[in-house]
Amino acid sequence: RAFGDRQALLIDGDSRVWRFDGASWLDYGAWKSGGFSSAIDVDAQGNVWVAGVGGAAKRSVATGQWQRYRVTNTSQFDTFCDDLSLDAATGRVAVCANAGPGVGGMTIFDGARWTGFNNSTYGLGGPWPFPTDNAQAIGWRASNGGLAVNPMFNGLREWNGSAWTNLNGMTTSLGLVEDSLGRLWSLGEYFSLRYHSGGAWTEVGITAWGQRIRVDPERPGTVWAATGHELKRTDGSYAFSRGIGDFPFLSTQSDTFSGLAAAPGGVAYIGASVQLGLGGTGGALIRIDADTGAYDVWRYDQGWPFPGQTVQPLAVTPDGRVWMQYDSDFLTAQRGLCWFDGTNVGVFPAPAGGEAQWGGMPHASVAACEVRDVPGGYELWMCCKSRGIAVLTVSNPAAVTALGCDLNPAGSLVASGTPALGQSMQLLVDNPLGTQAPGALPVLALSTVSLAAPCGVPVAGWHMDPLAPSGEWLVATPLLQLKLGAAWQGAQQPVVFTVPVPDDASLIGLRVFAQGALLDPSGVGPGLALTRGLKLRIGL
């Protein structure tokens, strides 16, 4: 590379760089061992840059030292990651990775740069002192800021930012999470569930081969864990467990559980693969309440609403959706990501030919999924086999939509504004038909629970329209609020209720159901008349 006035750079066959200064050749040293360099140049500051087999390098004009750059110290270097974990405190993402035989190990993303932990970081990463090429499970710890890792077949270790500690755990882990009490839980391969506290491991026990482990979002010190044959909720002492045999529609001889997603209120979702006979396979989605033992089930052989034949729950998000990977038998192009809110289903299909498409998934197989709250919504971070990491952003703007089947008259409950975080909105209660006497008392009920969708419960006599057989009761208990307003003055003179929305980011995506009523003790009209309902989604 010639430049300037009688200046030149040269790389020889051993990757040694030379500079001609107009009079003689200066030895700038080898930027790597071995041959096959392909390019050389100099920047405006005088730093020399080279590239070739094994990456690129920069020779600092100030120090004369070479800094090597390659995928192992500048990128997410593996597209087949087995697990990832999000650090709520710092925003960092830790990912299991494999940089090749004898290299290792894992990566950490801080939002701008990838830091590699392997044996080829060239001073720009962390150490990987384990005789294995990759990590199999990984999890941030909120209690101490450490990162728990299972280098494959090499026990459980923890990185504290400067050094590795041996946690003296089992050889293999299929999932690492920390509960709300600061205890580290590990789900093993076979008959293995345990937690680490006070420097020691306590075995809790679970049946069959481990699959997924999740932290319970509400109950202190509690996790959900799943194997192919058992679903368990436990804090180490308390335990709620269900096996294949606890569901009459499943066979202990052939059917298995798959996936796991934990929701508030002691609820979890789990999938099941069901042998339908003649070699066919169907699926079931089970929603189970650990507090009551009750469960709901959606089955493929009974016309379920999901694409594909089976589903594996991945996560429950703040808007109440359960996100799932869906799949089908071989040669059936029904694979991808979907969500379910109890009524509606949304689909992000995976490409049949393996190439990503707009609106679809990079790959149908999701090895790990974590949820991160962001302003205005949330993100799903997913390990997609052979395609690296996919991040799906779901926005949650504040919204108001109708609730129910319009048995109650239009204009009886109207929203002014939207339920935006930290703001106030107004809900207006009226009897637009004027079938009650002025002076009737208005009430407004707010709840996070609605009655039987989509049309609520009809109640005879609780109506504003004398020609209607019933009113439609839409909001269920327990109530968030029951507000009493000033006396109603007559038709087209609605009573205004001001509803403040707390400035709490954890409420983003929360659905609140609203319905009003007018109580008329005069006997002129209906004693209790229900308004229409509204569904409020808290957002920005």
Coordinates of C-alpha atoms in Angstrom, one line a residue:
R1 CA 0.0 0.0 0.0
A2 CA 1.7 3.1 -1.2
F3 CA 0.7 6.5 0.3
G4 CA 2.2 10.0 0.9
D5 CA 5.6 10.9 -0.4
R6 CA 7.6 7.7 -0.9
Q7 CA 5.7 6.0 1.9
A8 CA 4.5 2.3 1.7
L9 CA 3.2 -0.6 3.8
L10 CA 3.8 -4.2 3.1
I11 CA 2.7 -7.6 4.7
D12 CA 4.9 -10.6 4.1
G13 CA 3.8 -14.2 4.0
D14 CA 4.1 -14.6 7.8
S15 CA 1.8 -11.7 8.5
R16 CA 4.7 -9.4 9.5
V17 CA 4.1 -5.8 8.6
W18 CA 6.8 -3.5 7.2
R19 CA 6.8 0.2 6.6
F20 CA 9.0 2.0 4.1
D21 CA 9.7 5.6 5.4
G22 CA 11.4 6.8 2.2
A23 CA 14.9 5.6 3.2
S24 CA 14.5 2.2 4.8
W25 CA 12.1 -0.6 5.9
L26 CA 10.8 -0.6 9.5
D27 CA 9.6 -3.8 11.2
Y28 CA 6.2 -3.2 12.6
G29 CA 5.9 -6.8 13.9
A30 CA 3.5 -9.6 13.0
W31 CA -0.2 -8.9 13.6
K32 CA -0.9 -12.6 14.0
S33 CA 0.8 -15.9 13.5
G34 CA 0.7 -17.6 10.1
G35 CA -0.1 -16.3 6.7
F36 CA -2.9 -15.2 4.5
S37 CA -3.3 -11.5 5.0
S38 CA -5.5 -9.7 2.4
A39 CA -5.5 -5.9 3.0
I40 CA -3.5 -3.1 4.7
D41 CA -4.0 0.6 5.0
V42 CA -3.3 3.6 7.3
D43 CA -5.8 6.0 8.8
A44 CA -5.5 9.8 9.1
Q45 CA -3.9 9.5 12.6
G46 CA -1.2 7.1 11.4
N47 CA -2.7 3.9 12.8
V48 CA -2.1 0.9 10.6
W49 CA -5.0 -1.5 9.8
V50 CA -4.7 -5.0 8.4
A51 CA -7.1 -7.8 7.6
G52 CA -7.0 -11.4 6.6
V53 CA -7.7 -14.9 7.7
G54 CA -8.4 -14.6 11.5
G55 CA -9.9 -11.2 11.5
A56 CA -8.4 -7.7 11.5
A57 CA -5.9 -5.7 13.6
K58 CA -4.9 -2.1 14.4
R59 CA -1.4 -1.0 15.2
S60 CA -1.5 2.1 17.5
V61 CA 0.7 4.9 16.3
A62 CA 1.0 6.0 19.9
T63 CA 2.1 2.7 21.5
G64 CA 3.3 0.6 18.6
Q65 CA 1.1 -2.3 19.9
W66 CA -1.2 -4.5 17.8
Q67 CA -4.9 -5.0 18.8
R68 CA -6.5 -8.0 17.2
Y69 CA -10.3 -7.9 16.3
R70 CA -12.4 -11.0 15.3
V71 CA -15.8 -12.4 15.9
T72 CA -14.7 -13.9 19.3
N73 CA -14.1 -10.5 20.8
T74 CA -16.4 -8.1 18.9
S75 CA -19.7 -10.0 18.3
Q76 CA -22.3 -12.6 19.2
F77 CA -20.2 -15.4 17.8
D78 CA -22.7 -18.3 17.8
T79 CA -26.1 -18.7 16.1
F80 CA -27.0 -21.8 18.0
C81 CA -27.3 -20.4 21.5
D82 CA -28.9 -22.6 24.1
D83 CA -29.9 -20.0 26.7
L84 CA -29.9 -16.3 27.4
S85 CA -30.6 -14.1 30.5
L86 CA -31.5 -10.4 30.9
D87 CA -30.0 -8.3 33.8
A88 CA -32.8 -6.1 35.0
A89 CA -30.3 -3.9 36.9
T90 CA -27.9 -3.0 34.1
G91 CA -29.8 -4.0 30.9
R92 CA -27.0 -6.4 29.9
V93 CA -27.8 -9.6 28.0
A94 CA -25.8 -12.8 28.7
V95 CA -25.9 -15.5 26.1
C96 CA -24.6 -19.1 25.9
A97 CA -22.3 -19.5 22.9
N98 CA -19.7 -21.7 21.2
A99 CA -16.7 -20.1 19.4
G100 CA -15.3 -23.4 18.3
P101 CA -13.3 -26.4 19.6
G102 CA -11.0 -25.4 22.4
V103 CA -12.1 -21.8 22.3
G104 CA -15.3 -21.6 24.5
G105 CA -17.7 -20.1 25.9
M106 CA -20.3 -17.2 26.3
T107 CA -21.0 -13.6 25.5
I108 CA -22.4 -10.5 27.2
F109 CA -24.1 -7.6 25.3
D110 CA -24.3 -4.2 27.0
G111 CA -26.6 -2.6 24.4
A112 CA -23.7 -1.3 22.3
R113 CA -20.9 -3.9 22.4
W114 CA -20.5 -7.7 22.7
T115 CA -17.9 -9.0 25.1
G116 CA -16.7 -12.5 24.5
F117 CA -15.6 -15.0 27.2
N118 CA -13.4 -17.5 25.4
N119 CA -9.7 -18.3 24.7
S120 CA -9.4 -15.9 21.7
T121 CA -10.4 -12.5 23.1
Y122 CA -7.0 -10.9 22.6
G123 CA -7.4 -8.7 25.6
L124 CA -11.0 -7.5 24.8
G125 CA -13.0 -10.1 26.7
G126 CA -13.1 -12.3 29.7
P127 CA -11.5 -15.6 30.6
W128 CA -12.9 -19.1 29.9
P129 CA -10.9 -21.5 32.1
F130 CA -13.0 -24.5 31.4
P131 CA -12.3 -27.6 29.2
T132 CA -15.4 -27.2 27.2
D133 CA -16.5 -25.2 24.1
N134 CA -19.7 -23.7 25.3
A135 CA -22.2 -22.9 28.1
Q136 CA -25.5 -24.7 28.4
A137 CA -27.4 -22.6 30.9
I138 CA -27.0 -19.0 32.2
G139 CA -28.7 -16.7 34.6
W140 CA -28.1 -13.2 36.1
R141 CA -28.4 -12.9 39.9
A142 CA -30.1 -9.8 41.3
S143 CA -28.9 -10.4 44.8
N144 CA -25.2 -9.9 44.0
G145 CA -25.0 -8.9 40.4
G146 CA -23.2 -12.1 39.5
L147 CA -23.8 -14.4 36.5
A148 CA -24.4 -18.1 37.1
V149 CA -23.2 -20.3 34.3
N150 CA -23.0 -24.0 33.5
P151 CA -20.0 -24.6 31.2
M152 CA -21.2 -27.7 29.5
F153 CA -20.4 -30.8 31.6
N154 CA -18.3 -28.7 34.0
G155 CA -20.5 -27.9 36.9
L156 CA -21.9 -24.6 38.0
R157 CA -19.8 -21.4 38.1
E158 CA -20.4 -17.7 38.9
W159 CA -18.7 -14.7 37.3
N160 CA -18.6 -11.7 39.6
G161 CA -17.2 -9.2 37.0
S162 CA -13.5 -10.0 37.7
A163 CA -13.2 -13.7 38.6
W164 CA -14.9 -17.1 38.4
T165 CA -16.2 -18.9 41.5
N166 CA -17.0 -22.6 41.7
L167 CA -20.5 -23.2 43.0
N168 CA -19.8 -26.9 43.4
G169 CA -23.0 -27.9 41.6
M170 CA -24.0 -30.7 39.4
T171 CA -22.2 -31.4 36.1
T172 CA -25.1 -30.3 33.9
S173 CA -27.9 -27.8 34.2
L174 CA -30.8 -27.1 31.9
G175 CA -31.9 -23.9 33.5
L176 CA -30.7 -21.4 36.1
V177 CA -32.9 -18.8 37.9
E178 CA -32.7 -16.8 41.1
D179 CA -35.8 -16.5 43.2
S180 CA -37.0 -13.5 45.1
L181 CA -35.1 -14.6 48.2
G182 CA -31.8 -14.6 46.4
R183 CA -31.5 -18.4 46.1
L184 CA -30.1 -19.9 42.9
W185 CA -32.2 -22.7 41.4
S186 CA -30.9 -25.2 38.9
L187 CA -33.0 -27.7 36.9
G188 CA -30.9 -30.7 36.0
E189 CA -31.1 -33.4 33.3
Y190 CA -32.8 -36.2 35.2
F191 CA -34.7 -36.2 38.5
S192 CA -32.9 -33.1 39.5
L193 CA -34.2 -29.8 41.0
R194 CA -32.2 -28.0 43.7
Y195 CA -31.4 -24.6 45.1
H196 CA -28.2 -23.0 46.4
S197 CA -28.2 -21.1 49.6
G198 CA -25.6 -20.5 52.3
G199 CA -22.9 -22.1 50.2
A200 CA -24.7 -25.4 49.9
W201 CA -27.2 -27.1 47.6
T202 CA -30.6 -28.5 48.8
E203 CA -32.2 -31.1 46.7
V204 CA -36.0 -30.7 46.1
G205 CA -36.6 -33.4 43.5
I206 CA -38.6 -33.7 40.4
T207 CA -39.6 -36.6 38.1
A208 CA -38.1 -37.2 34.7
W209 CA -35.9 -35.2 32.3
G210 CA -35.7 -31.4 33.0
Q211 CA -37.1 -29.0 30.4
R212 CA -37.8 -25.4 31.8
I213 CA -37.6 -23.5 35.0
R214 CA -39.3 -20.1 35.7
V215 CA -39.5 -17.8 38.7
D216 CA -43.0 -17.4 40.2
P217 CA -43.8 -13.7 39.6
E218 CA -45.6 -13.2 43.0
R219 CA -45.0 -15.9 45.6
P220 CA -41.8 -15.3 47.6
G221 CA -39.0 -17.7 47.0
T222 CA -41.0 -19.8 44.6
V223 CA -40.2 -21.3 41.2
W224 CA -42.1 -23.3 38.6
A225 CA -40.2 -26.2 37.0
A226 CA -41.3 -28.6 34.3
T227 CA -40.0 -32.0 33.0
G228 CA -41.6 -34.2 30.3
H229 CA -43.8 -35.8 33.0
E230 CA -44.2 -33.3 35.9
L231 CA -45.1 -29.7 36.5
K232 CA -44.0 -28.4 39.9
R233 CA -44.4 -25.2 41.9
T234 CA -42.2 -25.1 45.0
D235 CA -40.2 -22.9 47.4
G236 CA -38.3 -25.9 48.8
S237 CA -40.9 -26.7 51.5
Y238 CA -44.2 -26.0 49.9
A239 CA -44.9 -27.9 46.7
F240 CA -47.7 -28.1 44.2
S241 CA -47.3 -30.9 41.6
R242 CA -49.2 -32.3 38.7
G243 CA -48.1 -35.2 36.4
I244 CA -49.3 -36.6 33.1
G245 CA -51.6 -39.0 35.0
D246 CA -53.5 -36.1 36.7
F247 CA -55.1 -35.1 33.4
P248 CA -57.6 -37.7 32.1
F249 CA -57.1 -36.8 28.4
L250 CA -53.3 -37.6 28.6
S251 CA -51.7 -41.0 28.5
T252 CA -48.8 -41.9 30.9
Q253 CA -47.6 -44.3 28.2
S254 CA -47.1 -41.8 25.4
D255 CA -47.9 -38.2 26.2
T256 CA -45.4 -35.6 27.5
F257 CA -45.4 -32.0 28.7
S258 CA -43.6 -29.2 26.8
G259 CA -42.8 -25.6 27.5
L260 CA -43.6 -23.6 30.6
A261 CA -44.8 -20.0 31.3
A262 CA -45.5 -18.6 34.8
A263 CA -48.2 -16.0 35.3
P264 CA -49.4 -13.9 38.3
G265 CA -52.0 -15.4 40.6
G266 CA -50.4 -18.8 41.0
V267 CA -51.1 -19.6 37.4
A268 CA -48.9 -21.5 34.9
Y269 CA -49.3 -22.5 31.3
I270 CA -47.8 -25.8 29.9
G271 CA -48.2 -27.6 26.7
A272 CA -48.6 -31.3 26.1
S273 CA -48.0 -33.5 23.0
V274 CA -50.8 -36.0 22.6
Q275 CA -50.7 -39.2 20.6
L276 CA -53.9 -39.4 18.6
G277 CA -53.5 -42.9 17.2
L278 CA -52.2 -44.1 13.8
G279 CA -49.0 -42.2 14.4
G280 CA -50.6 -38.8 14.5
T281 CA -49.8 -36.2 17.1
G282 CA -51.9 -33.4 18.5
G283 CA -51.4 -30.9 21.2
A284 CA -52.9 -29.5 24.4
L285 CA -52.5 -26.1 26.2
I286 CA -53.2 -26.4 29.9
R287 CA -53.7 -23.4 32.1
I288 CA -53.5 -24.5 35.8
D289 CA -54.2 -22.6 39.0
A290 CA -51.9 -23.9 41.8
D291 CA -54.0 -22.2 44.5
T292 CA -57.2 -24.1 43.6
G293 CA -55.9 -27.0 41.5
A294 CA -58.4 -26.1 38.7
Y295 CA -57.4 -26.1 35.1
D296 CA -58.5 -25.1 31.7
V297 CA -57.5 -26.9 28.5
W298 CA -57.5 -26.2 24.8
R299 CA -57.0 -29.3 22.6
Y300 CA -56.0 -29.7 19.0
D301 CA -58.4 -32.6 18.5
Q302 CA -61.3 -30.4 19.7
G303 CA -60.8 -27.5 17.3
W304 CA -58.3 -25.3 19.2
P305 CA -57.6 -21.7 18.0
F306 CA -53.8 -22.0 17.4
P307 CA -52.0 -22.7 14.2
G308 CA -50.0 -25.9 14.1
Q309 CA -50.6 -29.1 16.0
T310 CA -48.7 -28.4 19.2
V311 CA -47.6 -25.4 21.3
Q312 CA -44.9 -24.8 23.9
P313 CA -45.5 -21.9 26.2
L314 CA -42.5 -19.5 26.5
A315 CA -43.6 -16.5 28.6
V316 CA -46.5 -14.5 30.0
T317 CA -46.2 -10.7 29.3
P318 CA -47.6 -7.7 31.2
D319 CA -50.5 -7.4 28.8
G320 CA -51.8 -10.8 29.9
R321 CA -50.7 -12.7 26.7
V322 CA -49.1 -16.1 26.8
W323 CA -46.5 -16.4 24.1
M324 CA -45.9 -19.8 22.6
Q325 CA -43.8 -21.6 19.9
Y326 CA -46.2 -23.6 17.7
D327 CA -45.2 -26.6 15.6
S328 CA -46.5 -29.4 13.4
D329 CA -45.6 -32.8 12.2
F330 CA -42.9 -33.2 9.7
L331 CA -43.4 -31.6 6.3
T332 CA -46.3 -29.4 7.5
A333 CA -45.3 -25.7 7.2
Q334 CA -47.1 -24.6 10.4
R335 CA -44.3 -23.4 12.7
G336 CA -43.5 -20.1 14.4
L337 CA -44.5 -17.8 17.3
C338 CA -48.0 -17.0 18.5
W339 CA -49.7 -15.3 21.4
F340 CA -53.0 -16.0 23.2
D341 CA -54.9 -13.6 25.5
G342 CA -57.7 -16.1 26.4
T343 CA -59.8 -15.1 23.4
N344 CA -57.6 -13.8 20.5
V345 CA -54.6 -15.3 18.8
G346 CA -51.7 -13.5 17.1
V347 CA -49.3 -15.3 14.8
F348 CA -45.7 -14.7 13.6
P349 CA -45.0 -17.5 11.2
A350 CA -41.5 -18.9 10.6
P351 CA -40.4 -19.1 7.0
A352 CA -40.9 -22.4 5.4
G353 CA -37.6 -22.1 3.4
G354 CA -35.5 -21.0 6.3
E355 CA -35.0 -17.4 5.4
A356 CA -36.5 -14.6 7.5
Q357 CA -39.5 -12.7 6.3
W358 CA -41.1 -9.5 7.3
G359 CA -43.6 -10.2 10.1
G360 CA -42.2 -13.6 10.7
M361 CA -39.8 -15.5 12.9
P362 CA -36.1 -16.0 11.9
H363 CA -36.5 -19.7 12.9
A364 CA -39.3 -21.8 14.3
S365 CA -37.3 -23.4 17.1
V366 CA -37.0 -21.2 20.2
A367 CA -34.5 -22.5 22.8
A368 CA -35.0 -19.7 25.3
C369 CA -37.2 -16.6 25.7
E370 CA -37.0 -13.7 28.2
V371 CA -39.2 -10.6 28.6
R372 CA -37.9 -7.1 29.1
D373 CA -40.1 -4.1 29.9
V374 CA -39.3 -1.0 27.8
P375 CA -41.0 2.4 27.6
G376 CA -44.4 1.9 25.9
G377 CA -44.3 -1.9 25.9
Y378 CA -41.9 -4.8 26.2
E379 CA -39.4 -6.9 24.3
L380 CA -39.2 -10.7 23.8
W381 CA -35.5 -11.8 23.5
M382 CA -35.4 -15.3 21.9
C383 CA -32.6 -17.8 21.1
C384 CA -33.7 -19.0 17.6
K385 CA -31.8 -22.1 16.6
S386 CA -29.3 -21.5 13.7
R387 CA -30.4 -17.8 13.5
G388 CA -29.0 -16.4 16.7
I389 CA -31.0 -14.0 18.7
A390 CA -34.4 -12.5 17.7
V391 CA -35.9 -9.5 19.5
L392 CA -39.6 -8.7 19.1
T393 CA -40.8 -5.3 20.3
V394 CA -44.4 -5.1 21.4
S395 CA -45.8 -1.6 21.9
N396 CA -48.5 -0.9 24.5
P397 CA -50.1 2.4 23.8
A398 CA -52.9 3.5 26.1
A399 CA -56.2 2.3 24.5
V400 CA -60.0 2.3 25.1
T401 CA -62.2 -0.4 23.5
A402 CA -65.7 -1.5 23.8
L403 CA -66.6 -4.3 26.2
G404 CA -69.6 -6.6 25.9
C405 CA -72.3 -7.2 23.3
D406 CA -74.1 -3.8 23.3
L407 CA -77.2 -4.9 25.3
N408 CA -76.9 -1.7 27.2
P409 CA -77.6 1.6 25.4
A410 CA -74.9 3.6 23.5
G411 CA -73.7 6.7 25.3
S412 CA -74.3 5.3 28.8
L413 CA -70.5 5.0 29.5
V414 CA -68.1 7.2 27.5
A415 CA -64.4 7.8 27.9
S416 CA -62.7 11.1 27.5
G417 CA -59.0 10.6 27.1
T418 CA -57.0 7.4 27.4
P419 CA -55.4 5.6 30.4
A420 CA -51.9 7.0 29.9
L421 CA -49.3 6.4 32.6
G422 CA -49.2 9.3 35.2
Q423 CA -52.2 11.0 33.6
S424 CA -55.9 11.2 34.4
M425 CA -58.8 10.3 32.2
Q426 CA -62.6 10.8 32.5
L427 CA -65.4 8.3 32.4
L428 CA -68.9 9.7 31.9
V429 CA -72.0 7.8 33.2
D430 CA -75.4 8.6 31.8
N431 CA -78.9 7.2 31.1
P432 CA -79.3 8.6 27.6
L433 CA -82.9 7.1 27.4
G434 CA -84.0 9.1 30.4
T435 CA -85.8 6.1 31.9
Q436 CA -84.8 7.0 35.5
A437 CA -85.6 10.0 37.6
P438 CA -83.2 12.9 38.2
G439 CA -81.3 12.4 41.4
A440 CA -80.4 8.8 40.7
L441 CA -77.0 7.8 42.2
P442 CA -74.2 6.9 39.7
V443 CA -71.5 4.4 40.5
L444 CA -68.5 3.3 38.5
A445 CA -66.8 -0.1 39.0
L446 CA -63.2 -0.9 37.9
S447 CA -61.8 -4.4 37.9
T448 CA -59.0 -6.4 36.3
V449 CA -61.5 -9.2 35.7
S450 CA -64.4 -9.3 33.2
L451 CA -67.3 -11.7 33.3
A452 CA -67.9 -14.5 30.8
A453 CA -66.5 -13.2 27.4
P454 CA -67.6 -11.9 25.1
C455 CA -71.1 -10.9 26.3
G456 CA -71.0 -10.9 30.1
V457 CA -73.9 -12.1 32.1
P458 CA -77.5 -11.0 31.3
V459 CA -79.5 -9.9 34.4
A460 CA -83.2 -9.3 34.1
G461 CA -84.4 -5.9 35.2
W462 CA -80.9 -4.3 35.3
H463 CA -81.5 -2.4 32.1
M464 CA -82.1 1.2 30.9
D465 CA -84.3 0.2 28.0
P466 CA -87.8 -1.0 29.0
L467 CA -87.9 -3.0 25.8
A468 CA -84.8 -4.9 26.6
P469 CA -85.2 -8.3 28.4
S470 CA -82.1 -7.7 30.5
G471 CA -79.0 -5.7 31.2
E472 CA -75.5 -6.9 30.5
W473 CA -73.3 -7.3 33.6
L474 CA -69.7 -7.1 32.5
V475 CA -67.3 -6.4 35.4
A476 CA -66.4 -9.1 38.0
T477 CA -65.1 -9.0 41.5
P478 CA -62.7 -8.4 43.2
L479 CA -63.0 -4.7 42.3
L480 CA -60.1 -2.3 42.0
Q481 CA -62.4 0.6 42.9
L482 CA -66.1 1.3 43.3
K483 CA -66.6 5.0 43.0
L484 CA -69.8 6.9 43.9
G485 CA -70.6 10.1 41.9
A486 CA -72.7 13.2 42.3
A487 CA -76.5 12.9 41.7
W488 CA -77.4 12.4 38.1
Q489 CA -79.5 15.3 36.7
G490 CA -81.2 13.8 33.7
A491 CA -80.6 12.5 30.2
Q492 CA -77.7 14.0 28.2
Q493 CA -76.2 15.3 31.5
P494 CA -73.6 12.7 32.3
V495 CA -71.8 12.4 35.6
V496 CA -68.1 12.7 35.2
F497 CA -65.7 10.4 37.1
T498 CA -62.0 11.3 37.1
V499 CA -59.8 8.2 37.0
P500 CA -56.1 8.9 37.8
V501 CA -53.5 6.4 36.4
P502 CA -50.5 5.9 38.7
D503 CA -47.0 6.6 37.2
D504 CA -45.9 3.1 37.6
A505 CA -44.2 1.4 34.7
S506 CA -45.2 -2.1 36.0
L507 CA -48.8 -1.2 35.0
I508 CA -48.0 -0.8 31.3
G509 CA -50.2 -3.2 29.4
L510 CA -52.6 -3.9 32.3
R511 CA -56.2 -4.3 31.2
V512 CA -58.8 -2.7 33.4
F513 CA -62.5 -3.3 32.8
A514 CA -65.0 -0.5 33.6
Q515 CA -68.8 -0.4 33.9
G516 CA -71.2 2.1 35.5
A517 CA -74.7 1.9 36.9
L518 CA -77.5 4.3 38.1
L519 CA -79.4 3.5 41.3
D520 CA -82.9 5.1 41.3
P521 CA -84.8 4.7 44.6
S522 CA -87.8 6.8 43.3
G523 CA -89.6 3.9 41.7
V524 CA -90.1 5.9 38.5
G525 CA -87.9 3.7 36.5
P526 CA -85.5 0.7 36.9
G527 CA -84.1 0.6 40.4
L528 CA -80.7 -0.4 39.0
A529 CA -79.6 0.2 35.4
L530 CA -76.3 -0.9 33.9
T531 CA -74.2 1.1 31.4
R532 CA -72.1 -0.2 28.6
G533 CA -68.6 -1.5 29.4
L534 CA -65.2 -0.4 28.4
K535 CA -61.8 -2.1 28.3
L536 CA -59.0 0.2 29.3
R537 CA -55.4 -0.7 28.5
I538 CA -52.8 1.2 30.5
G539 CA -50.0 2.6 28.3
L540 CA -48.1 5.7 27.3

